Short mmCIF file of C-alpha atoms in Angstrom, two decimals:
data_model
loop_
_atom_site.label_atom_id
_atom_site.label_comp_id
_atom_site.label_asym_id
_atom_site.label_seq_id
_atom_site.Cartn_x
_atom_site.Cartn_y
_atom_site.Cartn_z
CA UNK A 1 -8.44 6.79 -71.52
CA UNK A 2 -9.09 3.71 -73.66
CA UNK A 3 -7.38 5.31 -76.67
CA UNK A 4 -4.40 6.15 -74.48
CA UNK A 5 -4.18 2.54 -73.35
CA UNK A 6 -4.43 1.32 -76.95
CA UNK A 7 -1.58 3.62 -77.99
CA UNK A 8 0.50 2.48 -75.04
CA UNK A 9 0.08 -1.15 -76.09
CA UNK A 10 0.97 -0.44 -79.73
CA UNK A 11 4.32 -1.97 -80.65
CA UNK A 12 4.35 -0.27 -84.05
CA UNK A 13 4.40 3.14 -82.41
CA UNK A 14 7.34 2.20 -80.24
CA UNK A 15 9.21 0.86 -83.27
CA UNK A 16 8.55 4.13 -85.10
CA UNK A 17 9.79 6.42 -82.35
CA UNK A 18 12.55 4.14 -81.10
CA UNK A 19 14.45 5.71 -78.23
CA UNK A 20 13.42 9.28 -79.03
CA UNK A 21 11.35 9.57 -75.85
CA UNK A 22 14.36 8.74 -73.70
CA UNK A 23 16.84 10.82 -75.66
CA UNK A 24 14.60 13.86 -75.95
CA UNK A 25 13.98 13.83 -72.22
CA UNK A 26 17.70 13.64 -71.53
CA UNK A 27 18.32 16.53 -73.90
CA UNK A 28 15.67 18.58 -72.11
CA UNK A 29 17.15 17.83 -68.70
CA UNK A 30 20.51 19.36 -69.58
CA UNK A 31 19.33 22.66 -68.21
CA UNK A 32 21.74 25.05 -69.94
CA UNK A 33 20.91 23.73 -73.40
CA UNK A 34 24.58 23.04 -74.18
CA UNK A 35 24.64 19.43 -73.08
CA UNK A 36 26.77 20.07 -70.02
CA UNK A 37 26.22 18.17 -66.82
CA UNK A 38 22.70 18.59 -65.43
CA UNK A 39 22.48 20.46 -62.15
CA UNK A 40 20.07 19.93 -59.29
CA UNK A 41 18.24 23.23 -59.34
CA UNK A 42 14.80 24.72 -59.91
CA UNK A 43 15.02 24.59 -63.70
CA UNK A 44 15.92 20.92 -63.64
CA UNK A 45 13.06 20.16 -61.23
CA UNK A 46 10.53 21.87 -63.49
CA UNK A 47 11.75 20.16 -66.65
CA UNK A 48 12.07 16.78 -64.96
CA UNK A 49 8.62 16.78 -63.35
CA UNK A 50 7.24 14.24 -62.52
CA UNK A 51 10.69 12.65 -62.21
CA UNK A 52 11.59 12.79 -58.53
CA UNK A 53 15.37 12.99 -58.48
CA UNK A 54 16.49 13.45 -54.91
CA UNK A 55 12.87 13.77 -53.82
CA UNK A 56 12.45 10.01 -54.27
CA UNK A 57 14.39 8.77 -51.26
CA UNK A 58 14.77 5.03 -50.85
CA UNK A 59 16.77 1.92 -51.58
CA UNK A 60 16.46 1.74 -55.34
CA UNK A 61 19.97 0.45 -56.13
CA UNK A 62 20.20 2.08 -59.52
CA UNK A 63 23.30 0.09 -60.43
CA UNK A 64 21.28 -3.04 -61.06
CA UNK A 65 19.42 -1.18 -63.80
CA UNK A 66 22.19 0.84 -65.35
CA UNK A 67 23.75 -2.02 -67.26
CA UNK A 68 20.41 -2.60 -68.93
CA UNK A 69 20.14 1.11 -69.74
CA UNK A 70 23.55 1.16 -71.45
CA UNK A 71 22.57 -1.87 -73.51
CA UNK A 72 19.30 -0.29 -74.59
CA UNK A 73 21.03 2.94 -75.60
CA UNK A 74 23.20 0.97 -78.04
CA UNK A 75 20.34 -0.83 -79.75
CA UNK A 76 19.91 -0.40 -83.47
CA UNK A 77 16.65 1.53 -83.12
CA UNK A 78 18.61 4.45 -81.67
CA UNK A 79 21.01 4.39 -84.60
CA UNK A 80 18.17 3.98 -87.06
CA UNK A 81 16.22 6.90 -85.53
CA UNK A 82 19.23 9.20 -85.77
CA UNK A 83 20.86 8.07 -89.01
CA UNK A 84 20.85 11.58 -90.46
CA UNK A 85 20.45 13.70 -87.31
CA UNK A 86 22.29 12.35 -84.30
CA UNK A 87 20.59 13.34 -81.04
CA UNK A 88 22.81 15.62 -78.89
CA UNK A 89 22.61 13.10 -76.07
CA UNK A 90 24.60 10.74 -78.28
CA UNK A 91 27.31 13.27 -79.14
CA UNK A 92 29.91 11.25 -77.19
CA UNK A 93 29.04 8.31 -79.49
CA UNK A 94 28.39 10.27 -82.68
CA UNK A 95 31.86 9.88 -84.17
CA UNK A 96 31.73 6.14 -83.62
CA UNK A 97 28.30 5.96 -85.24
CA UNK A 98 29.21 8.07 -88.26
CA UNK A 99 32.56 6.31 -88.76
CA UNK A 100 30.83 2.96 -88.78
CA UNK A 101 32.34 1.69 -85.54
CA UNK A 102 28.70 1.09 -84.53
CA UNK A 103 27.28 -0.31 -87.78
CA UNK A 104 23.94 1.14 -88.83
CA UNK A 105 22.77 -2.37 -89.69
CA UNK A 106 23.72 -4.00 -86.40
CA UNK A 107 21.11 -6.32 -84.90
CA UNK A 108 19.67 -6.08 -81.42
CA UNK A 109 21.22 -9.33 -80.32
CA UNK A 110 24.65 -8.81 -81.90
CA UNK A 111 26.12 -5.35 -82.41
CA UNK A 112 29.91 -5.29 -82.93
CA UNK A 113 31.82 -2.27 -81.60
CA UNK A 114 35.43 -1.15 -81.85
CA UNK A 115 37.68 -1.88 -78.89
CA UNK A 116 38.13 1.79 -78.01
CA UNK A 117 34.36 2.29 -77.98
CA UNK A 118 33.96 -0.75 -75.75
CA UNK A 119 36.50 0.73 -73.34
CA UNK A 120 34.72 4.07 -73.42
CA UNK A 121 31.36 2.49 -72.64
CA UNK A 122 32.91 0.34 -69.93
CA UNK A 123 34.63 3.30 -68.30
CA UNK A 124 31.50 5.44 -68.54
CA UNK A 125 29.31 2.69 -67.10
CA UNK A 126 31.70 1.94 -64.23
CA UNK A 127 31.84 5.59 -63.23
CA UNK A 128 28.07 5.98 -63.30
CA UNK A 129 27.48 2.77 -61.37
CA UNK A 130 29.95 3.80 -58.68
CA UNK A 131 28.40 7.24 -58.40
CA UNK A 132 24.88 5.84 -58.25
CA UNK A 133 25.83 3.43 -55.49
CA UNK A 134 27.60 6.20 -53.61
CA UNK A 135 24.60 8.55 -53.75
CA UNK A 136 22.16 5.83 -52.71
CA UNK A 137 24.43 4.79 -49.85
CA UNK A 138 24.73 8.38 -48.62
CA UNK A 139 20.97 8.86 -48.78
CA UNK A 140 20.37 5.64 -46.84
CA UNK A 141 22.86 6.69 -44.15
CA UNK A 142 21.41 10.18 -43.71
CA UNK A 143 17.74 9.27 -43.69
CA UNK A 144 17.33 6.96 -40.73
CA UNK A 145 13.67 6.29 -39.96
CA UNK A 146 13.88 5.94 -36.17
CA UNK A 147 14.08 9.67 -35.35
CA UNK A 148 11.20 10.29 -37.71
CA UNK A 149 8.81 8.34 -35.49
CA UNK A 150 10.37 8.65 -32.06
CA UNK A 151 10.41 12.46 -31.90
CA UNK A 152 7.72 14.44 -30.13
CA UNK A 153 4.92 15.26 -32.60
CA UNK A 154 5.57 18.95 -31.93
CA UNK A 155 8.75 18.66 -33.99
CA UNK A 156 6.58 17.80 -37.00
CA UNK A 157 4.29 20.83 -36.76
CA UNK A 158 6.07 22.67 -39.51
CA UNK A 159 3.67 25.06 -41.20
CA UNK A 160 5.97 27.57 -42.83
CA UNK A 161 5.88 30.11 -45.63
CA UNK A 162 7.56 29.27 -48.89
CA UNK A 163 9.78 32.29 -48.38
CA UNK A 164 11.41 30.48 -45.44
CA UNK A 165 12.34 27.58 -47.69
CA UNK A 166 13.76 29.94 -50.30
CA UNK A 167 15.76 32.25 -48.06
CA UNK A 168 19.56 32.34 -48.54
CA UNK A 169 21.28 29.67 -46.51
CA UNK A 170 17.98 27.85 -46.05
CA UNK A 171 17.01 24.48 -47.47
CA UNK A 172 18.60 23.42 -50.76
CA UNK A 173 19.96 26.83 -51.75
CA UNK A 174 19.94 25.85 -55.43
CA UNK A 175 16.20 25.21 -55.37
CA UNK A 176 13.49 27.90 -55.40
CA UNK A 177 10.41 26.16 -54.07
CA UNK A 178 8.05 29.04 -54.87
CA UNK A 179 8.94 29.00 -58.56
CA UNK A 180 8.92 25.21 -58.66
CA UNK A 181 5.44 24.86 -57.16
CA UNK A 182 4.13 27.78 -59.21
CA UNK A 183 5.26 26.05 -62.39
CA UNK A 184 3.90 22.56 -61.72
CA UNK A 185 0.57 23.95 -60.44
CA UNK A 186 0.06 26.40 -63.31
CA UNK A 187 -1.87 23.90 -65.53
CA UNK A 188 -4.70 23.87 -62.99
CA UNK A 189 -4.57 27.67 -62.54
CA UNK A 190 -3.67 27.40 -58.87
CA UNK A 191 -2.05 30.68 -57.84
CA UNK A 192 0.80 30.51 -55.38
CA UNK A 193 3.32 33.03 -54.03
CA UNK A 194 6.08 33.22 -51.45
CA UNK A 195 3.57 34.00 -48.68
CA UNK A 196 1.84 30.65 -49.13
CA UNK A 197 2.03 28.57 -45.97
CA UNK A 198 2.74 24.89 -46.55
CA UNK A 199 3.10 21.86 -44.34
CA UNK A 200 6.51 20.19 -44.23
CA UNK A 201 6.28 16.95 -42.28
CA UNK A 202 9.99 16.76 -41.52
CA UNK A 203 12.14 19.88 -41.84
CA UNK A 204 15.14 17.90 -40.66
CA UNK A 205 14.85 15.72 -43.75
CA UNK A 206 15.32 18.72 -46.05
CA UNK A 207 18.22 19.95 -43.95
CA UNK A 208 19.96 16.58 -44.10
CA UNK A 209 19.28 16.37 -47.82
CA UNK A 210 20.93 19.75 -48.36
CA UNK A 211 24.01 18.68 -46.43
CA UNK A 212 24.18 15.42 -48.37
CA UNK A 213 24.03 17.18 -51.73
CA UNK A 214 26.76 19.62 -50.65
CA UNK A 215 29.11 16.65 -50.21
CA UNK A 216 28.58 15.42 -53.77
CA UNK A 217 30.53 16.50 -56.82
CA UNK A 218 28.85 17.89 -59.92
CA UNK A 219 29.62 14.64 -61.75
CA UNK A 220 28.05 12.48 -59.05
CA UNK A 221 24.92 14.62 -59.03
CA UNK A 222 24.73 14.59 -62.82
CA UNK A 223 25.02 10.80 -63.01
CA UNK A 224 22.23 10.39 -60.48
CA UNK A 225 19.90 12.88 -62.18
CA UNK A 226 20.47 11.49 -65.67
CA UNK A 227 19.69 7.98 -64.51
CA UNK A 228 16.45 9.19 -62.91
CA UNK A 229 15.42 10.64 -66.25
CA UNK A 230 16.38 7.49 -68.14
CA UNK A 231 14.64 5.10 -65.77
CA UNK A 232 11.43 7.13 -65.82
CA UNK A 233 11.18 7.49 -69.60
CA UNK A 234 12.39 4.00 -70.53
CA UNK A 235 8.93 2.67 -69.73
CA UNK A 236 7.59 4.17 -72.98
CA UNK A 237 10.25 2.46 -75.08
CA UNK A 238 10.20 -1.03 -76.55
CA UNK A 239 13.35 -2.75 -75.39
CA UNK A 240 14.54 -6.04 -73.84
CA UNK A 241 13.90 -4.57 -70.41
CA UNK A 242 10.20 -5.18 -70.96
CA UNK A 243 10.89 -8.82 -70.14
CA UNK A 244 13.04 -8.07 -67.11
CA UNK A 245 11.21 -5.23 -65.46
CA UNK A 246 7.53 -5.39 -66.17
CA UNK A 247 5.33 -6.67 -68.97
CA UNK A 248 4.03 -3.98 -71.29
CA UNK A 249 0.44 -4.58 -70.24
CA UNK A 250 1.39 -3.93 -66.62
CA UNK A 251 3.27 -0.78 -67.60
CA UNK A 252 0.30 0.59 -69.49
CA UNK A 253 -1.98 -0.08 -66.53
CA UNK A 254 0.41 1.93 -64.36
CA UNK A 255 0.20 4.80 -66.84
CA UNK A 256 -3.59 4.68 -66.68
CA UNK A 257 -3.46 4.83 -62.88
CA UNK A 258 -1.18 7.84 -63.12
CA UNK A 259 -3.02 9.88 -65.76
CA UNK A 260 -6.66 8.85 -65.28
CA UNK A 261 -7.08 8.12 -61.54
CA UNK A 262 -10.63 9.42 -61.10
CA UNK A 263 -12.09 7.75 -64.18
CA UNK A 264 -10.39 4.49 -63.25
CA UNK A 265 -11.80 4.90 -59.75
CA UNK A 266 -15.29 5.25 -61.23
CA UNK A 267 -14.88 2.09 -63.32
CA UNK A 268 -13.53 0.10 -60.39
CA UNK A 269 -16.39 1.04 -58.06
CA UNK A 270 -18.95 0.39 -60.79
CA UNK A 271 -17.62 -3.08 -61.56
CA UNK A 272 -16.32 -4.44 -58.26
CA UNK A 273 -18.12 -2.72 -55.40
CA UNK A 274 -21.29 -4.71 -54.85
CA UNK A 275 -24.52 -2.92 -54.08
CA UNK A 276 -24.97 -2.35 -50.38
CA UNK A 277 -21.30 -2.89 -49.45
CA UNK A 278 -20.70 0.73 -48.54
CA UNK A 279 -23.75 0.78 -46.29
CA UNK A 280 -22.71 -2.51 -44.69
CA UNK A 281 -19.23 -1.20 -43.90
CA UNK A 282 -20.68 2.02 -42.53
CA UNK A 283 -22.91 -0.02 -40.21
CA UNK A 284 -19.88 -1.95 -38.97
CA UNK A 285 -18.11 1.35 -38.40
CA UNK A 286 -21.11 2.65 -36.48
CA UNK A 287 -20.77 -0.31 -34.10
CA UNK A 288 -16.99 0.20 -33.88
CA UNK A 289 -17.59 3.88 -33.12
CA UNK A 290 -20.02 3.03 -30.34
CA UNK A 291 -17.68 0.44 -28.81
CA UNK A 292 -14.71 2.79 -29.05
CA UNK A 293 -16.70 5.56 -27.45
CA UNK A 294 -17.45 3.29 -24.49
CA UNK A 295 -13.74 2.47 -24.19
CA UNK A 296 -12.79 6.15 -24.10
CA UNK A 297 -15.58 7.18 -21.76
CA UNK A 298 -14.39 4.60 -19.27
CA UNK A 299 -11.07 6.49 -19.18
CA UNK A 300 -12.55 10.00 -19.41
CA UNK A 301 -10.51 10.52 -22.57
CA UNK A 302 -13.26 11.33 -25.01
CA UNK A 303 -13.29 14.78 -26.60
CA UNK A 304 -13.89 14.39 -30.33
CA UNK A 305 -14.08 11.41 -32.65
CA UNK A 306 -12.85 10.92 -36.18
CA UNK A 307 -15.10 10.73 -39.21
CA UNK A 308 -15.21 8.10 -41.92
CA UNK A 309 -14.30 9.44 -45.33
CA UNK A 310 -13.52 8.18 -48.83
CA UNK A 311 -11.20 10.25 -50.96
CA UNK A 312 -8.35 8.06 -52.25
CA UNK A 313 -8.20 5.88 -55.37
CA UNK A 314 -10.51 2.93 -54.92
CA UNK A 315 -8.09 0.39 -56.41
CA UNK A 316 -5.61 1.08 -53.60
CA UNK A 317 -5.43 -1.77 -51.09
CA UNK A 318 -5.10 -0.04 -47.75
CA UNK A 319 -6.78 1.78 -44.90
CA UNK A 320 -5.40 4.59 -42.82
CA UNK A 321 -6.11 7.44 -40.42
CA UNK A 322 -5.16 11.03 -41.28
CA UNK A 323 -4.35 13.11 -38.20
CA UNK A 324 -4.37 16.43 -40.07
CA UNK A 325 -7.83 15.75 -41.56
CA UNK A 326 -9.16 13.77 -38.58
CA UNK A 327 -10.45 11.31 -41.17
CA UNK A 328 -10.48 7.53 -41.32
CA UNK A 329 -10.10 6.15 -44.84
CA UNK A 330 -10.73 2.64 -46.09
CA UNK A 331 -10.13 2.12 -49.80
CA UNK A 332 -12.63 0.11 -51.81
CA UNK A 333 -10.10 -2.46 -53.04
CA UNK A 334 -9.34 -3.26 -49.41
CA UNK A 335 -12.88 -4.63 -49.05
CA UNK A 336 -11.92 -8.08 -50.32
CA UNK A 337 -11.57 -11.49 -48.60
CA UNK A 338 -10.29 -12.26 -46.07
CA UNK A 339 -10.76 -8.70 -44.78
CA UNK A 340 -14.37 -8.35 -45.92
CA UNK A 341 -17.01 -10.08 -47.97
CA UNK A 342 -20.62 -9.09 -48.42
CA UNK A 343 -21.67 -12.70 -47.68
CA UNK A 344 -19.34 -13.32 -44.74
CA UNK A 345 -21.01 -14.00 -41.39
CA UNK A 346 -20.67 -11.26 -38.79
CA UNK A 347 -17.78 -12.83 -36.79
CA UNK A 348 -15.60 -12.82 -39.92
CA UNK A 349 -16.40 -9.29 -41.08
CA UNK A 350 -16.00 -7.81 -37.61
CA UNK A 351 -12.70 -9.65 -37.19
CA UNK A 352 -11.70 -8.43 -40.65
CA UNK A 353 -12.74 -4.94 -41.68
CA UNK A 354 -13.97 -4.28 -38.15
CA UNK A 355 -10.49 -4.74 -36.69
CA UNK A 356 -9.05 -2.54 -39.44
CA UNK A 357 -11.53 0.24 -38.72
CA UNK A 358 -10.83 -0.05 -35.02
CA UNK A 359 -7.09 -0.03 -35.70
CA UNK A 360 -7.25 3.16 -37.76
CA UNK A 361 -9.61 4.84 -35.31
CA UNK A 362 -7.18 4.05 -32.50
CA UNK A 363 -4.54 6.09 -34.35
CA UNK A 364 -6.54 9.17 -33.38
CA UNK A 365 -5.49 8.45 -29.80
CA UNK A 366 -2.06 6.87 -30.16
CA UNK A 367 1.31 8.38 -29.22
CA UNK A 368 0.94 10.92 -32.03
CA UNK A 369 -2.76 11.14 -32.77
CA UNK A 370 -3.53 12.10 -29.17
CA UNK A 371 -1.80 15.44 -29.79
CA UNK A 372 -4.26 16.44 -32.53
CA UNK A 373 -7.72 17.88 -31.95
CA UNK A 374 -10.95 17.34 -33.89
CA UNK A 375 -9.89 19.87 -36.54
CA UNK A 376 -6.56 18.17 -37.19
CA UNK A 377 -4.55 20.86 -35.41
CA UNK A 378 -1.75 20.19 -32.96
CA UNK A 379 -3.14 20.71 -29.47
CA UNK A 380 -1.13 19.48 -26.53
CA UNK A 381 -3.82 20.55 -24.06
CA UNK A 382 -6.86 18.48 -24.99
CA UNK A 383 -5.67 15.62 -22.75
CA UNK A 384 -5.38 16.49 -19.08
CA UNK A 385 -1.79 16.35 -17.72
CA UNK A 386 -2.56 13.36 -15.49
CA UNK A 387 -4.10 11.46 -18.40
CA UNK A 388 -1.12 12.36 -20.60
CA UNK A 389 1.29 11.01 -17.98
CA UNK A 390 -0.65 7.74 -17.68
CA UNK A 391 -0.78 7.51 -21.45
CA UNK A 392 3.01 7.71 -21.69
CA UNK A 393 3.44 5.13 -18.93
CA UNK A 394 1.16 2.67 -20.68
CA UNK A 395 2.85 3.34 -24.00
CA UNK A 396 6.20 2.35 -22.46
CA UNK A 397 4.67 -0.98 -21.48
CA UNK A 398 4.08 -1.70 -25.18
CA UNK A 399 7.56 -0.47 -26.11
CA UNK A 400 9.16 -2.94 -23.71
CA UNK A 401 6.76 -5.80 -24.41
CA UNK A 402 7.34 -5.78 -28.16
CA UNK A 403 11.01 -4.85 -27.82
CA UNK A 404 11.63 -8.03 -25.81
CA UNK A 405 10.33 -10.25 -28.63
CA UNK A 406 13.01 -12.16 -30.53
CA UNK A 407 12.40 -13.23 -34.13
CA UNK A 408 14.28 -16.34 -35.26
CA UNK A 409 15.65 -16.38 -38.80
CA UNK A 410 16.37 -19.44 -40.93
CA UNK A 411 20.06 -19.34 -40.01
CA UNK A 412 19.19 -19.23 -36.32
CA UNK A 413 20.00 -15.55 -35.88
CA UNK A 414 17.84 -13.77 -33.32
CA UNK A 415 16.59 -10.30 -34.22
CA UNK A 416 14.52 -7.99 -32.04
CA UNK A 417 11.44 -5.95 -32.86
CA UNK A 418 11.99 -2.21 -32.48
CA UNK A 419 9.48 -1.44 -29.75
CA UNK A 420 9.82 2.33 -30.11
CA UNK A 421 9.52 2.46 -33.87
CA UNK A 422 6.45 0.18 -33.88
CA UNK A 423 4.77 1.68 -30.79
CA UNK A 424 2.00 3.58 -32.58
CA UNK A 425 1.04 0.62 -34.76
CA UNK A 426 1.21 -1.79 -31.83
CA UNK A 427 -1.12 0.42 -29.81
CA UNK A 428 -3.47 0.54 -32.80
CA UNK A 429 -3.31 -3.24 -33.24
CA UNK A 430 -4.34 -3.78 -29.63
CA UNK A 431 -6.99 -1.06 -29.64
CA UNK A 432 -8.44 -2.20 -32.95
CA UNK A 433 -8.88 -5.77 -31.73
CA UNK A 434 -10.64 -4.65 -28.55
CA UNK A 435 -12.90 -2.18 -30.35
CA UNK A 436 -13.93 -4.70 -33.01
CA UNK A 437 -14.64 -7.46 -30.49
CA UNK A 438 -16.70 -5.14 -28.29
CA UNK A 439 -18.58 -3.91 -31.36
CA UNK A 440 -19.31 -7.52 -32.25
CA UNK A 441 -20.72 -8.05 -28.76
CA UNK A 442 -22.97 -5.01 -29.24
CA UNK A 443 -24.19 -6.54 -32.50
CA UNK A 444 -25.02 -9.83 -30.78
CA UNK A 445 -27.28 -8.00 -28.35
CA UNK A 446 -29.59 -7.04 -31.18
CA UNK A 447 -32.77 -9.13 -31.37
CA UNK A 448 -32.29 -10.14 -35.02
CA UNK A 449 -28.75 -11.47 -34.63
CA UNK A 450 -28.57 -14.94 -36.28
CA UNK A 451 -26.78 -17.95 -34.83
CA UNK A 452 -23.94 -19.19 -37.05
CA UNK A 453 -23.16 -22.86 -37.64
CA UNK A 454 -20.46 -23.87 -40.14
CA UNK A 455 -19.61 -27.29 -41.45
CA UNK A 456 -16.25 -28.31 -40.04
CA UNK A 457 -16.35 -25.52 -37.45
CA UNK A 458 -19.30 -26.65 -35.36
CA UNK A 459 -17.12 -26.98 -32.26
CA UNK A 460 -16.40 -23.22 -32.22
CA UNK A 461 -18.74 -20.53 -30.92
CA UNK A 462 -19.00 -17.05 -32.42
CA UNK A 463 -16.37 -15.52 -30.13
CA UNK A 464 -13.86 -18.22 -31.00
CA UNK A 465 -14.63 -17.83 -34.72
CA UNK A 466 -13.97 -14.10 -34.36
CA UNK A 467 -10.49 -14.69 -32.95
CA UNK A 468 -9.70 -17.47 -35.43
CA UNK A 469 -10.53 -15.22 -38.36
CA UNK A 470 -8.59 -12.36 -36.78
CA UNK A 471 -5.48 -14.53 -36.91
CA UNK A 472 -6.27 -16.05 -40.31
CA UNK A 473 -6.58 -12.68 -42.07
CA UNK A 474 -2.97 -11.91 -41.16
CA UNK A 475 -1.46 -15.23 -42.21
CA UNK A 476 1.69 -14.58 -44.22
CA UNK A 477 5.12 -15.94 -44.99
CA UNK A 478 7.98 -13.49 -45.12
CA UNK A 479 11.33 -14.02 -46.83
CA UNK A 480 14.51 -13.41 -44.85
CA UNK A 481 15.51 -10.25 -46.71
CA UNK A 482 12.06 -8.72 -46.35
CA UNK A 483 11.96 -9.80 -42.70
CA UNK A 484 15.22 -7.99 -41.95
CA UNK A 485 13.98 -4.88 -43.70
CA UNK A 486 10.68 -4.89 -41.81
CA UNK A 487 12.49 -5.31 -38.50
CA UNK A 488 14.86 -2.46 -39.35
CA UNK A 489 12.53 0.20 -40.69
CA UNK A 490 8.95 -1.14 -40.54
CA UNK A 491 6.41 0.65 -38.37
CA UNK A 492 4.34 -2.53 -38.04
CA UNK A 493 5.45 -5.52 -36.00
CA UNK A 494 6.04 -8.70 -37.93
CA UNK A 495 3.86 -11.77 -37.63
CA UNK A 496 3.33 -13.78 -35.52
CA UNK A 497 3.90 -11.00 -32.95
CA UNK A 498 1.31 -8.81 -34.63
CA UNK A 499 -1.27 -11.56 -34.12
CA UNK A 500 -0.24 -13.14 -30.83
CA UNK A 501 0.63 -10.14 -28.67
CA UNK A 502 -2.75 -8.35 -28.97
CA UNK A 503 -4.45 -11.67 -28.18
CA UNK A 504 -2.16 -12.22 -25.18
CA UNK A 505 -3.07 -8.75 -23.90
CA UNK A 506 -6.83 -9.31 -24.30
CA UNK A 507 -8.48 -11.18 -21.38
CA UNK A 508 -11.57 -11.98 -23.45
CA UNK A 509 -9.47 -14.11 -25.79
CA UNK A 510 -8.21 -16.16 -22.85
CA UNK A 511 -11.78 -16.50 -21.62
CA UNK A 512 -13.05 -17.63 -25.04
CA UNK A 513 -10.46 -20.42 -25.30
CA UNK A 514 -10.12 -21.11 -21.55
CA UNK A 515 -6.38 -20.36 -21.49
CA UNK A 516 -4.97 -20.81 -17.94
CA UNK A 517 -3.44 -17.72 -16.35
CA UNK A 518 0.31 -17.87 -16.86
CA UNK A 519 0.06 -19.87 -20.10
CA UNK A 520 1.64 -18.67 -23.36
CA UNK A 521 -1.52 -16.93 -24.58
CA UNK A 522 -2.61 -15.65 -21.15
CA UNK A 523 0.54 -14.23 -19.51
CA UNK A 524 0.58 -12.55 -16.12
CA UNK A 525 1.98 -9.32 -17.57
CA UNK A 526 -0.35 -7.58 -19.99
CA UNK A 527 -0.22 -4.15 -21.61
CA UNK A 528 -3.34 -2.10 -22.14
CA UNK A 529 -4.01 1.51 -23.08
CA UNK A 530 -7.74 1.18 -22.60
#
């Protein structure tokens, strides 16, 4: 791993190979070997792996990068690397190179070209930019996130055989999923055939993708695929984009994360995870578990609880609940201030990592998690019909409560939170706060619980410190563009709603700070699932 990192950081190696990495990849991706337009099919997917192509759906706006790509392809290191053997990818430029219209001695900062070559490059670039924008726009229009989270969970129980994906007239007729998966899994000797049953989280997504691709011309598809290959492989090349995109040291770290995840995980835990932290977090979770169990028993909802597990890269900064595995995961890098610190007093850690653990545990019983049993299987029967009906009624209270919140932008525009899209996370926010606070109260009942006094905070008791830290850990400032995006497609509510609303719904917060009934933080109307 260390030798790999050293090679990645070596400028001399990049000077030696020039743009060969990019050009060789592009040559490989022309699937018929004759340098015709690449096609989106199984052969391309296998050769491109791990390039995502259409599998990487999102707002990437390739056009902002393509101008830089064209510039890098005309640098002198390309010409120097192919002085006697022009790479097939450069065949459209080969005559200009060999005739001297792109001088072999041109510098990186000043490389004169003939007028007709300039026009060719301009025309080529304009076409590719337009096609890239068109494809990205079509993908954005056909992959709306709202239906993905508002549908009944039953629509996402798609365990199907690979043969169903590969059947004529099925999903992406040009793509054979059995052969694709068999190829990319062969290095680890994992055998797979058409009978293999796989989980597809959203069949509708594949169907919409197929329809989108059918509307594109071969040229539009080719431009999109070629750019994916270029963007992915440019990271191994020394070029001016290093200054614009990402510093080389950051790139090499990303490569290490990609190729050596488990060894990097070992190093991270060894260096940064203090002794006793894991046990301390497990003890907090034990208290959260007990408090959550009391909450559920009071509603006769309890059947099975989730288990705490650790199986993701430790440097990841996140925590989540997996319905299919019935597992709650908190990543080691998440255990940092203000969420957690080994030396924090109990009110801070319970308001930090405790709330997170409670939040993720609540997902086991939210609008989706409540449909899954202890084995991670879809089971619509484990909640009694009357309980299910009450659950849906209480969920709608959250949908309306958050949906009525208006967020003011700098220009004075009022935008609303999507109460339906954020429902699951809002329920988890409220449940996590309650579970963590109740767990903290259970901790205080223990005989060895110490009394906390802090300089500058002597006027606050432990309960008030808990709520103060709960709000502090979520302090953030969001730019207007990011705010609009979060409101449009984010599953989490934006702050301050994510802080204030759970506190408004929690009577014990009002009691701790003596908020009068009917005041801003103690409204008459409250929503509660528990």
